[in-house]
């Protein structure tokens, strides 16, 4: 009987873990947090951020020229068929969609 109860407990635990919604991830420079639960967890801002190599932008953003995975270093990532060096400057941008209230 104990074995049966332990098996049922394990199965229920596995089912409840599988039904959890995955955390939001940035895609193409945007992350949607309108339905995220801020009270339960930290929100990770990882995923594809817009990247503007070689320029510093602070207020106006043209269409992104590339998207890079974050967190990661840009050293060695390819943009327009060339590898980025391990030095230089650039602007990362992520549009965060938040709930209205």
PDB file of C-alpha atoms in Angstrom:
ATOM      1  CA  UNK A   1       0.000   0.000   0.000  1.00  0.00           C
ATOM      2  CA  UNK A   2       2.861   2.381   0.852  1.00  0.00           C
ATOM      3  CA  UNK A   3       4.426   1.674  -2.516  1.00  0.00           C
ATOM      4  CA  UNK A   4       1.184   2.478  -4.293  1.00  0.00           C
ATOM      5  CA  UNK A   5       0.796   5.762  -2.399  1.00  0.00           C
ATOM      6  CA  UNK A   6       4.407   6.732  -3.136  1.00  0.00           C
ATOM      7  CA  UNK A   7       3.901   5.988  -6.837  1.00  0.00           C
ATOM      8  CA  UNK A   8       0.722   8.085  -6.951  1.00  0.00           C
ATOM      9  CA  UNK A   9       2.484  10.961  -5.174  1.00  0.00           C
ATOM     10  CA  UNK A  10       5.351  10.883  -7.670  1.00  0.00           C
ATOM     11  CA  UNK A  11       2.984  10.811 -10.642  1.00  0.00           C
ATOM     12  CA  UNK A  12       0.937  13.727  -9.305  1.00  0.00           C
ATOM     13  CA  UNK A  13       4.100  15.687  -8.638  1.00  0.00           C
ATOM     14  CA  UNK A  14       5.323  15.066 -12.198  1.00  0.00           C
ATOM     15  CA  UNK A  15       1.950  16.086 -13.642  1.00  0.00           C
ATOM     16  CA  UNK A  16       1.827  19.340 -11.707  1.00  0.00           C
ATOM     17  CA  UNK A  17       5.357  20.264 -12.792  1.00  0.00           C
ATOM     18  CA  UNK A  18       4.540  19.629 -16.437  1.00  0.00           C
ATOM     19  CA  UNK A  19       1.460  21.832 -16.394  1.00  0.00           C
ATOM     20  CA  UNK A  20       3.301  24.958 -15.249  1.00  0.00           C
ATOM     21  CA  UNK A  21       3.540  27.650 -17.897  1.00  0.00           C
ATOM     22  CA  UNK A  22       7.079  28.343 -19.042  1.00  0.00           C
ATOM     23  CA  UNK A  23       8.587  31.669 -17.984  1.00  0.00           C
ATOM     24  CA  UNK A  24       8.377  34.513 -20.506  1.00  0.00           C
ATOM     25  CA  UNK A  25      11.336  34.847 -22.861  1.00  0.00           C
ATOM     26  CA  UNK A  26      12.439  37.772 -25.004  1.00  0.00           C
ATOM     27  CA  UNK A  27      11.810  37.163 -28.715  1.00  0.00           C
ATOM     28  CA  UNK A  28      12.931  39.567 -31.445  1.00  0.00           C
ATOM     29  CA  UNK A  29      13.639  42.337 -28.926  1.00  0.00           C
ATOM     30  CA  UNK A  30      10.358  42.104 -27.007  1.00  0.00           C
ATOM     31  CA  UNK A  31       9.162  40.341 -23.857  1.00  0.00           C
ATOM     32  CA  UNK A  32       5.513  40.149 -22.833  1.00  0.00           C
ATOM     33  CA  UNK A  33       5.046  40.352 -19.059  1.00  0.00           C
ATOM     34  CA  UNK A  34       1.358  41.327 -19.129  1.00  0.00           C
ATOM     35  CA  UNK A  35       0.338  37.986 -17.605  1.00  0.00           C
ATOM     36  CA  UNK A  36       3.487  37.322 -15.547  1.00  0.00           C
ATOM     37  CA  UNK A  37       3.223  36.818 -11.794  1.00  0.00           C
ATOM     38  CA  UNK A  38       5.618  39.273 -10.174  1.00  0.00           C
ATOM     39  CA  UNK A  39       4.739  38.146  -6.645  1.00  0.00           C
ATOM     40  CA  UNK A  40       5.820  34.532  -7.130  1.00  0.00           C
ATOM     41  CA  UNK A  41       9.170  34.703  -8.935  1.00  0.00           C
ATOM     42  CA  UNK A  42      11.936  36.885 -10.202  1.00  0.00           C
ATOM     43  CA  UNK A  43      11.467  37.718 -13.859  1.00  0.00           C
ATOM     44  CA  UNK A  44      14.387  36.809 -16.088  1.00  0.00           C
ATOM     45  CA  UNK A  45      14.874  39.117 -19.075  1.00  0.00           C
ATOM     46  CA  UNK A  46      16.807  36.572 -21.102  1.00  0.00           C
ATOM     47  CA  UNK A  47      16.299  35.856 -24.777  1.00  0.00           C
ATOM     48  CA  UNK A  48      16.758  37.799 -28.010  1.00  0.00           C
ATOM     49  CA  UNK A  49      17.486  41.489 -27.440  1.00  0.00           C
ATOM     50  CA  UNK A  50      17.705  44.013 -30.260  1.00  0.00           C
ATOM     51  CA  UNK A  51      21.339  44.969 -30.829  1.00  0.00           C
ATOM     52  CA  UNK A  52      22.759  48.010 -32.591  1.00  0.00           C
ATOM     53  CA  UNK A  53      26.499  47.403 -33.083  1.00  0.00           C
ATOM     54  CA  UNK A  54      28.935  50.288 -33.001  1.00  0.00           C
ATOM     55  CA  UNK A  55      26.455  52.963 -31.896  1.00  0.00           C
ATOM     56  CA  UNK A  56      25.016  54.357 -28.658  1.00  0.00           C
ATOM     57  CA  UNK A  57      21.298  55.073 -28.770  1.00  0.00           C
ATOM     58  CA  UNK A  58      19.435  56.634 -25.871  1.00  0.00           C
ATOM     59  CA  UNK A  59      16.073  57.916 -27.090  1.00  0.00           C
ATOM     60  CA  UNK A  60      15.268  57.123 -30.719  1.00  0.00           C
ATOM     61  CA  UNK A  61      15.613  53.584 -31.951  1.00  0.00           C
ATOM     62  CA  UNK A  62      15.521  52.700 -35.647  1.00  0.00           C
ATOM     63  CA  UNK A  63      14.537  49.209 -36.771  1.00  0.00           C
ATOM     64  CA  UNK A  64      16.957  46.731 -35.179  1.00  0.00           C
ATOM     65  CA  UNK A  65      19.858  45.581 -37.284  1.00  0.00           C
ATOM     66  CA  UNK A  66      20.322  42.356 -35.325  1.00  0.00           C
ATOM     67  CA  UNK A  67      19.163  40.296 -32.355  1.00  0.00           C
ATOM     68  CA  UNK A  68      21.568  38.739 -29.853  1.00  0.00           C
ATOM     69  CA  UNK A  69      20.922  36.227 -27.099  1.00  0.00           C
ATOM     70  CA  UNK A  70      21.126  37.607 -23.570  1.00  0.00           C
ATOM     71  CA  UNK A  71      22.811  36.700 -21.297  1.00  0.00           C
ATOM     72  CA  UNK A  72      25.828  36.065 -23.491  1.00  0.00           C
ATOM     73  CA  UNK A  73      28.887  37.848 -24.788  1.00  0.00           C
ATOM     74  CA  UNK A  74      28.805  39.227 -28.306  1.00  0.00           C
ATOM     75  CA  UNK A  75      32.392  38.139 -28.943  1.00  0.00           C
ATOM     76  CA  UNK A  76      32.328  35.774 -31.919  1.00  0.00           C
ATOM     77  CA  UNK A  77      28.616  36.149 -32.724  1.00  0.00           C
ATOM     78  CA  UNK A  78      27.907  36.706 -36.415  1.00  0.00           C
ATOM     79  CA  UNK A  79      26.156  39.795 -37.747  1.00  0.00           C
ATOM     80  CA  UNK A  80      25.856  40.309 -41.499  1.00  0.00           C
ATOM     81  CA  UNK A  81      28.268  37.410 -42.098  1.00  0.00           C
ATOM     82  CA  UNK A  82      31.041  38.905 -39.962  1.00  0.00           C
ATOM     83  CA  UNK A  83      32.047  37.951 -36.449  1.00  0.00           C
ATOM     84  CA  UNK A  84      31.865  40.598 -33.761  1.00  0.00           C
ATOM     85  CA  UNK A  85      35.141  41.293 -31.971  1.00  0.00           C
ATOM     86  CA  UNK A  86      35.455  41.076 -28.197  1.00  0.00           C
ATOM     87  CA  UNK A  87      35.785  44.848 -27.901  1.00  0.00           C
ATOM     88  CA  UNK A  88      33.782  47.838 -29.058  1.00  0.00           C
ATOM     89  CA  UNK A  89      30.448  49.433 -28.305  1.00  0.00           C
ATOM     90  CA  UNK A  90      26.831  48.808 -29.059  1.00  0.00           C
ATOM     91  CA  UNK A  91      23.325  49.308 -27.747  1.00  0.00           C
ATOM     92  CA  UNK A  92      21.080  46.533 -26.454  1.00  0.00           C
ATOM     93  CA  UNK A  93      17.330  47.179 -26.392  1.00  0.00           C
ATOM     94  CA  UNK A  94      14.415  45.198 -24.984  1.00  0.00           C
ATOM     95  CA  UNK A  95      10.803  46.330 -25.219  1.00  0.00           C
ATOM     96  CA  UNK A  96       8.971  45.159 -22.082  1.00  0.00           C
ATOM     97  CA  UNK A  97       5.186  44.831 -22.251  1.00  0.00           C
ATOM     98  CA  UNK A  98       3.663  45.347 -18.783  1.00  0.00           C
ATOM     99  CA  UNK A  99       0.133  45.026 -17.415  1.00  0.00           C
ATOM    100  CA  UNK A 100      -1.941  48.208 -17.561  1.00  0.00           C
ATOM    101  CA  UNK A 101      -2.659  48.154 -13.822  1.00  0.00           C
TER     102      UNK A 101
END
